[in-house]
Coordinates of C-alpha atoms in Angstrom, one line a residue:
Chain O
X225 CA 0.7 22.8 -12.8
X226 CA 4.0 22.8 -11.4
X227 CA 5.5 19.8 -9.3
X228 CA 7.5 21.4 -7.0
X229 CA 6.0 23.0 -3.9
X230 CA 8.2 24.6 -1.1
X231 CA 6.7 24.1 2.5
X232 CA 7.8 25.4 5.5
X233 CA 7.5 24.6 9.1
X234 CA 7.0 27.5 11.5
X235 CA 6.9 27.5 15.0
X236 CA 8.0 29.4 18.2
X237 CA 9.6 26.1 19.3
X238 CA 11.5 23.0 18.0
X239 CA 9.2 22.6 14.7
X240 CA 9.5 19.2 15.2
X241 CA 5.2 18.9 15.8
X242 CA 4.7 20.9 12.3
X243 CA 7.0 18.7 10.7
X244 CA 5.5 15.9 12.0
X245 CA 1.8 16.5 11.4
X246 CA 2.6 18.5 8.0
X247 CA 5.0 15.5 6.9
X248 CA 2.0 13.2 7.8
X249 CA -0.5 15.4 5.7
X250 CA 2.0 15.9 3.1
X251 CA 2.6 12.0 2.1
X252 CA -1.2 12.1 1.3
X253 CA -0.3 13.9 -2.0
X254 CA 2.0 11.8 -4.9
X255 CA 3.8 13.4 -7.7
X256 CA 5.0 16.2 -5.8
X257 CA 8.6 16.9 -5.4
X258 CA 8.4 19.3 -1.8
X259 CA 11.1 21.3 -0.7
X260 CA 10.9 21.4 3.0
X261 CA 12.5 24.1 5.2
X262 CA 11.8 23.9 8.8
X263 CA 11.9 27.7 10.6
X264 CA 12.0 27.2 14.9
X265 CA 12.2 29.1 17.4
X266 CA 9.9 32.4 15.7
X267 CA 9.7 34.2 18.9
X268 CA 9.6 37.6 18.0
X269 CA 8.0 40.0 15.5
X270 CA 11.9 40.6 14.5
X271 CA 12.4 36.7 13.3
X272 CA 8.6 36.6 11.9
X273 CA 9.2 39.2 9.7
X274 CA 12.6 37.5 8.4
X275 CA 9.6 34.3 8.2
X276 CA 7.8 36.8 6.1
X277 CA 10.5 37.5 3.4
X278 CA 11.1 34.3 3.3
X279 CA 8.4 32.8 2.3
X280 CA 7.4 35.9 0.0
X281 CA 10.9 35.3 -2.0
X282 CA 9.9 31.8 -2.1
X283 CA 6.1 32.7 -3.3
X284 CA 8.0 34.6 -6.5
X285 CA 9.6 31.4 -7.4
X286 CA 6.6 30.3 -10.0
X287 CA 6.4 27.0 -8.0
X288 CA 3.2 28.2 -7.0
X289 CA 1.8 29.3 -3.8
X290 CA 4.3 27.9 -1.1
X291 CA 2.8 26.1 2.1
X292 CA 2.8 27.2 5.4
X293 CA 2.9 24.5 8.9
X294 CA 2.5 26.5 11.9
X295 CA 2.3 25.5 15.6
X296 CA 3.2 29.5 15.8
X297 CA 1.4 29.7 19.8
X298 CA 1.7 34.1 20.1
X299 CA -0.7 36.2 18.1
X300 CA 1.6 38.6 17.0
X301 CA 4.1 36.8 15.6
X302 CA 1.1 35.2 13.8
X303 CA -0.4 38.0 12.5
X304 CA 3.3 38.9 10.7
X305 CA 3.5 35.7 9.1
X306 CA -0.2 35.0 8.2
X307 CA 0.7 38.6 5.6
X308 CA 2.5 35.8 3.2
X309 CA 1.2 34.8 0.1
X310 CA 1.1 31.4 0.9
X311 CA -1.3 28.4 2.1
X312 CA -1.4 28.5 6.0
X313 CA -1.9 25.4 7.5
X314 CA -2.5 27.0 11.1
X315 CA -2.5 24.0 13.9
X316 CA -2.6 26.3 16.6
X317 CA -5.4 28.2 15.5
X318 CA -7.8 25.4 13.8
X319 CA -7.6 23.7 17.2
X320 CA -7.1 25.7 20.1
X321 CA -11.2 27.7 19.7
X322 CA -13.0 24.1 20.3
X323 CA -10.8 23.0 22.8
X324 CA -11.3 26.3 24.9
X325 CA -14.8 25.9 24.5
X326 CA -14.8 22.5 25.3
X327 CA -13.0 22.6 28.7
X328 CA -14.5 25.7 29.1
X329 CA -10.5 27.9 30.2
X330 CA -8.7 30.2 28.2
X331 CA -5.2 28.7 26.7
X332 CA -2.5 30.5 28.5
X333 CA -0.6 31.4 25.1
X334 CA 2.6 30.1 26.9
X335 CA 5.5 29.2 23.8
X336 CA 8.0 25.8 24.2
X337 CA 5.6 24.2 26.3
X338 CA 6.0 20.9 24.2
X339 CA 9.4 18.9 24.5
X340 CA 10.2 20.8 27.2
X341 CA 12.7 20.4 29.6
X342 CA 10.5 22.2 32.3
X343 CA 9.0 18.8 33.9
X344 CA 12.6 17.2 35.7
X345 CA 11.0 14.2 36.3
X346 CA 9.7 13.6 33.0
X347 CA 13.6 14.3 32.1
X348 CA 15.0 12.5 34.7
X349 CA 13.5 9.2 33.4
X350 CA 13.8 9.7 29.9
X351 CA 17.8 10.2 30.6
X352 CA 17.9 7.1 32.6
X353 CA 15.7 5.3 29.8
X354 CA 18.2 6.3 27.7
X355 CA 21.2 4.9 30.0
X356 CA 19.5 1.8 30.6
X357 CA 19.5 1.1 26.9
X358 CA 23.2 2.1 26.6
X359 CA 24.3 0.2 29.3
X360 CA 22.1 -3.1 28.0
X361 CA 23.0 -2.9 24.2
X362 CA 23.6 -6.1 22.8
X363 CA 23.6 -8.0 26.1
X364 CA 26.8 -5.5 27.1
X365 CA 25.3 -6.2 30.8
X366 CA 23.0 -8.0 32.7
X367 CA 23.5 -5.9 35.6
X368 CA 19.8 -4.4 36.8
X369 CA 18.0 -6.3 33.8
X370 CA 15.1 -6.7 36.2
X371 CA 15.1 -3.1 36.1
X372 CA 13.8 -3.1 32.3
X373 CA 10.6 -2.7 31.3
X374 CA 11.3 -4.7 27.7
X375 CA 13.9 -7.1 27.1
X376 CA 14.5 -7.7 23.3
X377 CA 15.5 -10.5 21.7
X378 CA 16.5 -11.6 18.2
X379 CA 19.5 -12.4 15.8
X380 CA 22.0 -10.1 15.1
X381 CA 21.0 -7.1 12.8
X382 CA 17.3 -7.7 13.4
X383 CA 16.3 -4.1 14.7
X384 CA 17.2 -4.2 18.5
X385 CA 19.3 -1.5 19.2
X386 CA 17.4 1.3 17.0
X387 CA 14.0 0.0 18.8
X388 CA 15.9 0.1 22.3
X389 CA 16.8 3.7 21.7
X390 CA 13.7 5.0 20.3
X391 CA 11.6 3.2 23.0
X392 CA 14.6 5.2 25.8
X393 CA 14.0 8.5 24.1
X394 CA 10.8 8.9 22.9
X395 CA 8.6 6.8 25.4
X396 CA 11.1 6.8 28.4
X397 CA 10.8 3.1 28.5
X398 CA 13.4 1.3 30.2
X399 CA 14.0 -1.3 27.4
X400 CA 17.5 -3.9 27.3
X401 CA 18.1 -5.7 24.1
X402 CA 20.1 -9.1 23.9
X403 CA 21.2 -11.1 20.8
X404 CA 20.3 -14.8 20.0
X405 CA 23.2 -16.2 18.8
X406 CA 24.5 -19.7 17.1
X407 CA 25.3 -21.0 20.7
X408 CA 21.0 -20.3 21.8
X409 CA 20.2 -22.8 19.0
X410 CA 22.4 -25.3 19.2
X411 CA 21.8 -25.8 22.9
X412 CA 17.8 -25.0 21.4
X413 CA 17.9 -22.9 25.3
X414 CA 16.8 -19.1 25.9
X415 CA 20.5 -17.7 27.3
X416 CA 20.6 -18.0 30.6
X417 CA 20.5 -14.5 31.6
X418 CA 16.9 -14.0 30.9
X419 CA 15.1 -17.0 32.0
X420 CA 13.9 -15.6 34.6
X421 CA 12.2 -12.5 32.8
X422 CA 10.6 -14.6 30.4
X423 CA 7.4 -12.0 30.6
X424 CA 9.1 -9.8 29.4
X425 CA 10.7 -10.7 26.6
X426 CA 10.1 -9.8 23.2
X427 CA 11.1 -10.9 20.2
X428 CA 12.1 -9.2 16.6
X429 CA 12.5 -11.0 13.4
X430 CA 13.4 -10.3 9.7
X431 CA 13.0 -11.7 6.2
X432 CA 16.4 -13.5 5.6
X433 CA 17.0 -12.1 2.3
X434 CA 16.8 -8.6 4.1
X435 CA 18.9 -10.0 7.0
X436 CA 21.6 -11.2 4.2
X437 CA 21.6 -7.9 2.3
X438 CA 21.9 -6.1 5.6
X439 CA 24.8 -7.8 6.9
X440 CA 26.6 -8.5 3.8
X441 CA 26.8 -4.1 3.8
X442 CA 29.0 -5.0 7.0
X443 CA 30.8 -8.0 6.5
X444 CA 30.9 -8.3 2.3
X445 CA 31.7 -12.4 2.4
X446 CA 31.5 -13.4 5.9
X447 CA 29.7 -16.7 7.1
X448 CA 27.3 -14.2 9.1
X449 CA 26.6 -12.7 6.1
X450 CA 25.7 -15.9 3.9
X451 CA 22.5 -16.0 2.5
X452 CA 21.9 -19.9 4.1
X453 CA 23.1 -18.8 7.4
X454 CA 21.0 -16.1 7.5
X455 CA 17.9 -18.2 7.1
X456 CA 19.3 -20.6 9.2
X457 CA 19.5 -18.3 12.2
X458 CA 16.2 -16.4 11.5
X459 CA 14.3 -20.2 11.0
X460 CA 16.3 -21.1 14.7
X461 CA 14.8 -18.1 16.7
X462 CA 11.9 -18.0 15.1
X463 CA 11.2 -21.8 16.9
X464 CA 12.9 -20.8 19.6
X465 CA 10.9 -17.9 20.5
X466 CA 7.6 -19.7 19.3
X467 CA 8.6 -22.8 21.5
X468 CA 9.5 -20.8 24.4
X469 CA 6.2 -18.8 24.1
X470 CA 7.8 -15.0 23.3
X471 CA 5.6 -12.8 21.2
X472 CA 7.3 -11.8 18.3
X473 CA 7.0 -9.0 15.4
X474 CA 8.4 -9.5 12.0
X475 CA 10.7 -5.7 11.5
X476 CA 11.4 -6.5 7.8
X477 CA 9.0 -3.6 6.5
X478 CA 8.3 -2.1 9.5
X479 CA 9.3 1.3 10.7
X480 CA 11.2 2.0 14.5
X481 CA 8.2 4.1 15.5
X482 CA 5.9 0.9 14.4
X483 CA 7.8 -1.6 15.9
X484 CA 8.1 0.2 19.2
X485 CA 4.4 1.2 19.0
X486 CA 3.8 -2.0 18.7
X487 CA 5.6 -3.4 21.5
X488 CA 4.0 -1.0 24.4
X489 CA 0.5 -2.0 23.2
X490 CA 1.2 -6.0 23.6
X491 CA 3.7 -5.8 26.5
X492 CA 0.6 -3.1 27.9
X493 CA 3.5 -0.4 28.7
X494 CA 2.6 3.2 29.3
X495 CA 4.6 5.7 27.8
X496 CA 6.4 7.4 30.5
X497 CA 6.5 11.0 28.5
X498 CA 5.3 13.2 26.6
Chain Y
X1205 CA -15.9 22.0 36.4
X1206 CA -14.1 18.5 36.4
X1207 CA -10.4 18.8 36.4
X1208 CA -9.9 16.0 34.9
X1209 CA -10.4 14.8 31.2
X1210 CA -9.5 11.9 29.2
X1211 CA -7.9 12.3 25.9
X1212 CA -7.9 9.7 23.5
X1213 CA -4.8 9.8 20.8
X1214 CA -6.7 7.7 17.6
X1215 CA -4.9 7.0 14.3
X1216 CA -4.9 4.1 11.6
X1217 CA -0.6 4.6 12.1
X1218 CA 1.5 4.5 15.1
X1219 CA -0.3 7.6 17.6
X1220 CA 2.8 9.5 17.5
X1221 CA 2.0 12.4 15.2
X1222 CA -1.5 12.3 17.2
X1223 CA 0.2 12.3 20.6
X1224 CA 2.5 15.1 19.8
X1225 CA 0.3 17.5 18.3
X1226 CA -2.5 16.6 20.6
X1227 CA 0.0 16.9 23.6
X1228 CA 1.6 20.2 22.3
X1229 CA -2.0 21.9 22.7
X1230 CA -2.6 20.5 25.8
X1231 CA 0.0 22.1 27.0
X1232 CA -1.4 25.0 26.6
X1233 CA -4.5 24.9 29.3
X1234 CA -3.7 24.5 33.0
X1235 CA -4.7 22.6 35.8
X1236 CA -6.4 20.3 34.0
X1237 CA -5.0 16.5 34.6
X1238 CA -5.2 14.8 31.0
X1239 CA -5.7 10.7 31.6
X1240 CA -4.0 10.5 28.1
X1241 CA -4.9 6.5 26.4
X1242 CA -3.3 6.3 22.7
X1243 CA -5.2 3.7 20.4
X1244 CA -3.0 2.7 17.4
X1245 CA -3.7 0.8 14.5
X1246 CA -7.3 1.6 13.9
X1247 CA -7.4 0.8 10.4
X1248 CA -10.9 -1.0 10.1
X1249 CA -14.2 -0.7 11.0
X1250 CA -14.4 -3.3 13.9
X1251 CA -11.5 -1.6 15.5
X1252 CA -13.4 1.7 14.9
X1253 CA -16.5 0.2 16.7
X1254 CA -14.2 -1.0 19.9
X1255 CA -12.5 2.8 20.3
X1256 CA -16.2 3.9 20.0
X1257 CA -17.1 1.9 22.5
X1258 CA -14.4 2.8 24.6
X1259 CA -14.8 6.4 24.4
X1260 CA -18.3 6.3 25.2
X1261 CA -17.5 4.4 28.3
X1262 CA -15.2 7.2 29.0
X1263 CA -17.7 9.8 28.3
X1264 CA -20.3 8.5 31.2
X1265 CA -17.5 8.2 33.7
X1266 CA -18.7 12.4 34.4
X1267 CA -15.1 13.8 34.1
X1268 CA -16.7 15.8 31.4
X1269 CA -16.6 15.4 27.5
X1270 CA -13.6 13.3 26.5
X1271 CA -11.1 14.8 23.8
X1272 CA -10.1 12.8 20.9
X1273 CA -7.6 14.0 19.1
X1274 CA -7.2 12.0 15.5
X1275 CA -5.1 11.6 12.4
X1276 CA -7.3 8.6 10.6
X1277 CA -7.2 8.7 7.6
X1278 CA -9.8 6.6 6.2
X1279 CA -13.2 8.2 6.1
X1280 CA -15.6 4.8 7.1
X1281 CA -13.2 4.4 10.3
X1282 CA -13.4 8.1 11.0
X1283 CA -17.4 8.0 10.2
X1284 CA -17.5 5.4 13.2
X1285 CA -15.4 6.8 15.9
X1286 CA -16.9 10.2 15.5
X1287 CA -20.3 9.2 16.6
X1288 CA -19.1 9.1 19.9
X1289 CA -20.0 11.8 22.5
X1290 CA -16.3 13.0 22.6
X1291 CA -14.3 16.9 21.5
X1292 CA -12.9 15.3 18.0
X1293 CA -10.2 17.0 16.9
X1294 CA -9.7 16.0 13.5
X1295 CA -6.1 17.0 12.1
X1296 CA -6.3 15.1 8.8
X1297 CA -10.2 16.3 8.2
X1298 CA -9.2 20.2 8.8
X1299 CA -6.2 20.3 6.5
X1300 CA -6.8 17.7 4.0
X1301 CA -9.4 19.7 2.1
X1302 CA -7.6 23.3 1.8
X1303 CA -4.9 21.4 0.9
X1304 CA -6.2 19.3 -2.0
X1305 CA -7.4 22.7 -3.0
X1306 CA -3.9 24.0 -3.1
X1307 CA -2.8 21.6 -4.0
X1308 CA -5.1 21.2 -7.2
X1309 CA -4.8 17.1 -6.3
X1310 CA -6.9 14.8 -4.3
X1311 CA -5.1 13.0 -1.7
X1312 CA -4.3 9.3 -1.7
X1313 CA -6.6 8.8 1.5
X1314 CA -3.7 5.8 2.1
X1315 CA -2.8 4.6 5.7
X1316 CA 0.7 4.2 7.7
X1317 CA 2.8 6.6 5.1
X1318 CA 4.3 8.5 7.9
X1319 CA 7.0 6.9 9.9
X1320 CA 6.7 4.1 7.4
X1321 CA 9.6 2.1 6.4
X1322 CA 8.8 2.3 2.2
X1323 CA 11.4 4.2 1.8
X1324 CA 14.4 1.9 1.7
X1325 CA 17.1 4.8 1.1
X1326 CA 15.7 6.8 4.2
X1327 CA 15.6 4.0 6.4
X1328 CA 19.2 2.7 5.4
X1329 CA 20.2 6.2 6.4
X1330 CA 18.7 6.5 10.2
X1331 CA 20.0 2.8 10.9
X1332 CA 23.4 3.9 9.9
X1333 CA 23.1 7.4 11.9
X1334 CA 22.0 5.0 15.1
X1335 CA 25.0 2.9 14.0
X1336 CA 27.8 5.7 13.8
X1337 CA 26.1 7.3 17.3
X1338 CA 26.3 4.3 19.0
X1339 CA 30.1 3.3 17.4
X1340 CA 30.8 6.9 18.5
X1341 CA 29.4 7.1 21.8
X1342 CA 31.6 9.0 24.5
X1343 CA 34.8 9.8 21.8
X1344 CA 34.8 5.4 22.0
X1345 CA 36.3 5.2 18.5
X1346 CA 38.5 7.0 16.2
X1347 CA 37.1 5.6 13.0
X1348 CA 35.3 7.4 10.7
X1349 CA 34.9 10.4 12.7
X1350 CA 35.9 12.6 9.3
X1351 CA 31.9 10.9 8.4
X1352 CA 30.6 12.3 11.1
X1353 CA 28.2 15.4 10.8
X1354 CA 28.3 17.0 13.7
X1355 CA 31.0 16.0 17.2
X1356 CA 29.0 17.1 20.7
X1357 CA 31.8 17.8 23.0
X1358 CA 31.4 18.6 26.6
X1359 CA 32.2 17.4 30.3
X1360 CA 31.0 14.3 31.3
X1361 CA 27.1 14.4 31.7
X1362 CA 26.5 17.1 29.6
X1363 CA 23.9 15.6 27.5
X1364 CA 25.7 14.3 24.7
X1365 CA 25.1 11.1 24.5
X1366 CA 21.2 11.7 24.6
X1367 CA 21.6 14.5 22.0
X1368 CA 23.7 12.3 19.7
X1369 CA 20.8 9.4 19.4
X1370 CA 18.6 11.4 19.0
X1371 CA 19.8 13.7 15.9
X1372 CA 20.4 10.0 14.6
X1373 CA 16.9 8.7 15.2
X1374 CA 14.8 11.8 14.4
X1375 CA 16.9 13.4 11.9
X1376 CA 19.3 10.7 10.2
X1377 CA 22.2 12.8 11.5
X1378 CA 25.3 11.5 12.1
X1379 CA 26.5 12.7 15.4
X1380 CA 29.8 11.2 17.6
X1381 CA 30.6 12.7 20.3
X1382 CA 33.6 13.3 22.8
X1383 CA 33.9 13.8 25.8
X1384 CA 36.5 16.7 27.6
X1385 CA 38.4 15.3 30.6
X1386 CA 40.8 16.9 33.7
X1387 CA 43.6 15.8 30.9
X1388 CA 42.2 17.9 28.2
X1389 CA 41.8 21.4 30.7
X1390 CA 45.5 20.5 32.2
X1391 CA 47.1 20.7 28.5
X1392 CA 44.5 23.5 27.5
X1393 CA 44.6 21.7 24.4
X1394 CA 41.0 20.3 22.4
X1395 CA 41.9 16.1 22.4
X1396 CA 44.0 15.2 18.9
X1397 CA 41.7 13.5 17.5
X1398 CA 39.3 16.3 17.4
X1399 CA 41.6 19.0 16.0
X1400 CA 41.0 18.1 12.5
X1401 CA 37.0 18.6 12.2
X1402 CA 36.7 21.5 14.4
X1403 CA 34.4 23.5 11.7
X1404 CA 32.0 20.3 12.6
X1405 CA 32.5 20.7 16.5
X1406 CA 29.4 21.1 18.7
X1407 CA 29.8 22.3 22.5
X1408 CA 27.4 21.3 25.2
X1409 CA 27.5 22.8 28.7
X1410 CA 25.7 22.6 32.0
X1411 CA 24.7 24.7 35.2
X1412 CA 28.2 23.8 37.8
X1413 CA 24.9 22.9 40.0
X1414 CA 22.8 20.6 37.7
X1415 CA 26.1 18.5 36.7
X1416 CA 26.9 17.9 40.6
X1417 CA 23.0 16.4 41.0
X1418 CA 23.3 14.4 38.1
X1419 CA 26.9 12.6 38.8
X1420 CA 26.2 12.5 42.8
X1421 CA 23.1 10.3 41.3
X1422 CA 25.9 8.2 39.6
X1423 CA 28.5 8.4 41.9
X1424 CA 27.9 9.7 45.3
X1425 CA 30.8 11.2 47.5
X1426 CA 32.9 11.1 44.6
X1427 CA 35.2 13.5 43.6
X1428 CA 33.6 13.5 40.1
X1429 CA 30.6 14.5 41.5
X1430 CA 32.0 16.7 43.8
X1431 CA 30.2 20.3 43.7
X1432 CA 33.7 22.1 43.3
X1433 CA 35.3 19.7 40.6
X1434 CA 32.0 20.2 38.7
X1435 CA 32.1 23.9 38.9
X1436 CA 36.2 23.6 37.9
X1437 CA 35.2 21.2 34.7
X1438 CA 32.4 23.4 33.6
X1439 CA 34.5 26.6 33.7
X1440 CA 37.5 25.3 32.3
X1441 CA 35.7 23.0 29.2
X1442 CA 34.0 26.6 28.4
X1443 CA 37.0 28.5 28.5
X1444 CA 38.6 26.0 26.3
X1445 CA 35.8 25.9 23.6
X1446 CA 35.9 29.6 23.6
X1447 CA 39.2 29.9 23.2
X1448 CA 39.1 27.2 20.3
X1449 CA 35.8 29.1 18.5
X1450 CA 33.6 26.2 18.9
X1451 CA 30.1 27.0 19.4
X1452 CA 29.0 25.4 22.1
X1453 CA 25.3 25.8 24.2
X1454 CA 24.2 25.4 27.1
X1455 CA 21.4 22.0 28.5
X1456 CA 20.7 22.7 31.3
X1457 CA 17.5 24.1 30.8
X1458 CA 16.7 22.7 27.3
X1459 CA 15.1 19.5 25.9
X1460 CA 16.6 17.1 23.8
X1461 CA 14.7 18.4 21.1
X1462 CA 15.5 22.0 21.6
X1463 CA 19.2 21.0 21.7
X1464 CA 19.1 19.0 19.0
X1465 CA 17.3 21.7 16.7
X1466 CA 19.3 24.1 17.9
X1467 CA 22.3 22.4 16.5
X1468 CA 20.8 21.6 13.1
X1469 CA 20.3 24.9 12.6
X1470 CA 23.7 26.4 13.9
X1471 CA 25.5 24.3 11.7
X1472 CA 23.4 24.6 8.7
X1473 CA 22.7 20.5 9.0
X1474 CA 19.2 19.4 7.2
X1475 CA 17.2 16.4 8.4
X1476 CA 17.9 13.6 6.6
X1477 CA 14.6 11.6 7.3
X1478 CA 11.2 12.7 7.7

């Protein structure tokens, strides 16, 4: 049996849901090398023909029967694709009978109603989100701080800044992130600036062997970088944080969407968007 | 009939591939307000018994049946939750079988492999794609732009910034990007630093209208935000990217996502991560 499989994602929007769900199905299966090739934007019988040849070429290949995630919404362009010699994973379809039966209304059919940028409010806050945590990277500002809905806190190179972001863009959560830095522990004090927002702090720590690898990728040599000074920074903010009562979450083998995850369920934030 | 409905987003991960999916379908049935509560982390039977019981409580509240839309993988967690009185929409249950048929292979049945941070290599990649974003936020350094992937270029406000992050975050793209000033349309000439990796340029542009809302936000009264100046900027950074043959499109009514994808595609870039 071979161990390649090509898979493709259809859909009349981004793709981005079929690769998601299909990429979450797919990491169920081990020992098989998949080709992934995402096709958007199918909006017309035109483009889901071109779909068609596509995968048929592919289905030729002798890597067996290629695999199909749609979120394809519009019948016809359906029908075209679902000619293919290939294993259609339909999300659309599976899913959209029961729930028409169970709230009892038809599904208006209506294409690129997900990540849309049809809802300006919904927009208008993830933007700002995304502002907020440009403007209050690294402790660049503590204008508005009160403003955030998060503030995090931990060494340098713990997972702030790629947890600020992703809490900006795909919750619209206002989140700032601030560094704690050799200064904090010798004077064993939060910094100043966010004393009084002690509720919502919250803290990220790492492992300080994967601190030392991370930072010695940036600065080969450096005292930052040195394997004691890594643990002594990561011991330091750990008992600060514990002693000033901040929940923290270890990031060492723990993904952005985890982390952040995480966060809005302890700090009880709502995601702002969908 | 009740117009509204809770929907319950239950997986063993993070939610998000629940959320999205579930939300994407949702999206398809009007006038219907969705009370949307994600549960995360259900990965053991106690945890299962506690959604259970919160979904039953949901259930008698008389908004109707609510929705539960799941990717749990583990079948004694799923065998719980889906006693409940509840719509269970079961994305792992409906595709896991035809695709282990297939597939000719069982699945693993293991928890938290998407979004997961196992793979070192991946990971590395999206922190360094935040890295270079942020590093090359609003044409902020020089360095290393010959690394970059893609360079967004537009008038100020145009969505780069955004757009940039997120092909990091999501894709493990690396995207700088550059803003075009008065000083660029006066000489009619792209900025220097630019004019080496134009085959990796990427225009954004905005409605003259939507770009004076979003700077009078910023800066009210201002001649940047003036309605005029914005309609001069957007006509004259068009006209230049024309003239220079750099794709560019156009925001205003798009998502992040949509742009984003949109890109990737136009310049043949694949997704790094998954």
């Amino acid at each position: 049996m071979s161990r390649r499989r090509t898979v493709f994602f259809l859909s009349d929007g981004t793709g981005i849901t079929a690769q998601m769900l299909g990429h979450s199905l797919l990491t169920q299966f081990e020992g098989i090398e998949f080709q992934q090739v995402t096709l958007p934007f199918i909006d017309s019988a035109d483009k889901a023909r071109d779909c068609l040849e596509r995968i048929e070429r592919e289905s030729l290949r002798g890597d067996g029967q290629p695999i199909v995630f749609s979120t394809l919404v519009n019948n016809d362009v359906r029908e075209v694709v679902r000619r293919a010699n290939a294993l259609f994973v339909d999300f659309f379809e599976a899913f959209i009978g029961p729930l028409e039966a169970g709230l009892g209304l038809k599904s208006t059919h209506t294409i690129g109603r997900s990540h849309s940028a049809l809802d300006k409010q919904e927009y208008k806050q993830r933007i700002e989100a995304v502002n907020f945590a440009m403007a209050h990277d690294d402790g660049a500002s503590h204008r508005d701080l009160a403003e955030a809905d998060v503030i995090l806190v931990g060494v340098s190179r713990s997972g702030k800044t790629p947890t600020s972001l992703y809490l900006a863009l795909q919750f619209g959560v206002k989140a700032a992130n601030y560094p704690l830095i050799p200064e904090d522990f010798a004077r064993a004090l939060l910094p100043e600036a966010l004393r009084a927002f002690k509720s919502r702090l919250y803290g990220l720590t790492i492992a300080a062997e994967r601190l030392h690898e991370i930072r010695r990728e940036r600065r080969p040599g450096s005292q930052y970088a040195d394997p004691g000074n890594c643990r002594y920074e990561v011991a330091q903010a750990e008992a600060l944080m514990t002693r000033e009562g901040i929940r923290w979450i270890n990031s060492t083998a723990k993904s952005i969407e985890e982390i952040a995850t995480t966060i809005l369920r302890e700090l009880k934030l709502e995601r702002q968007i969908y």
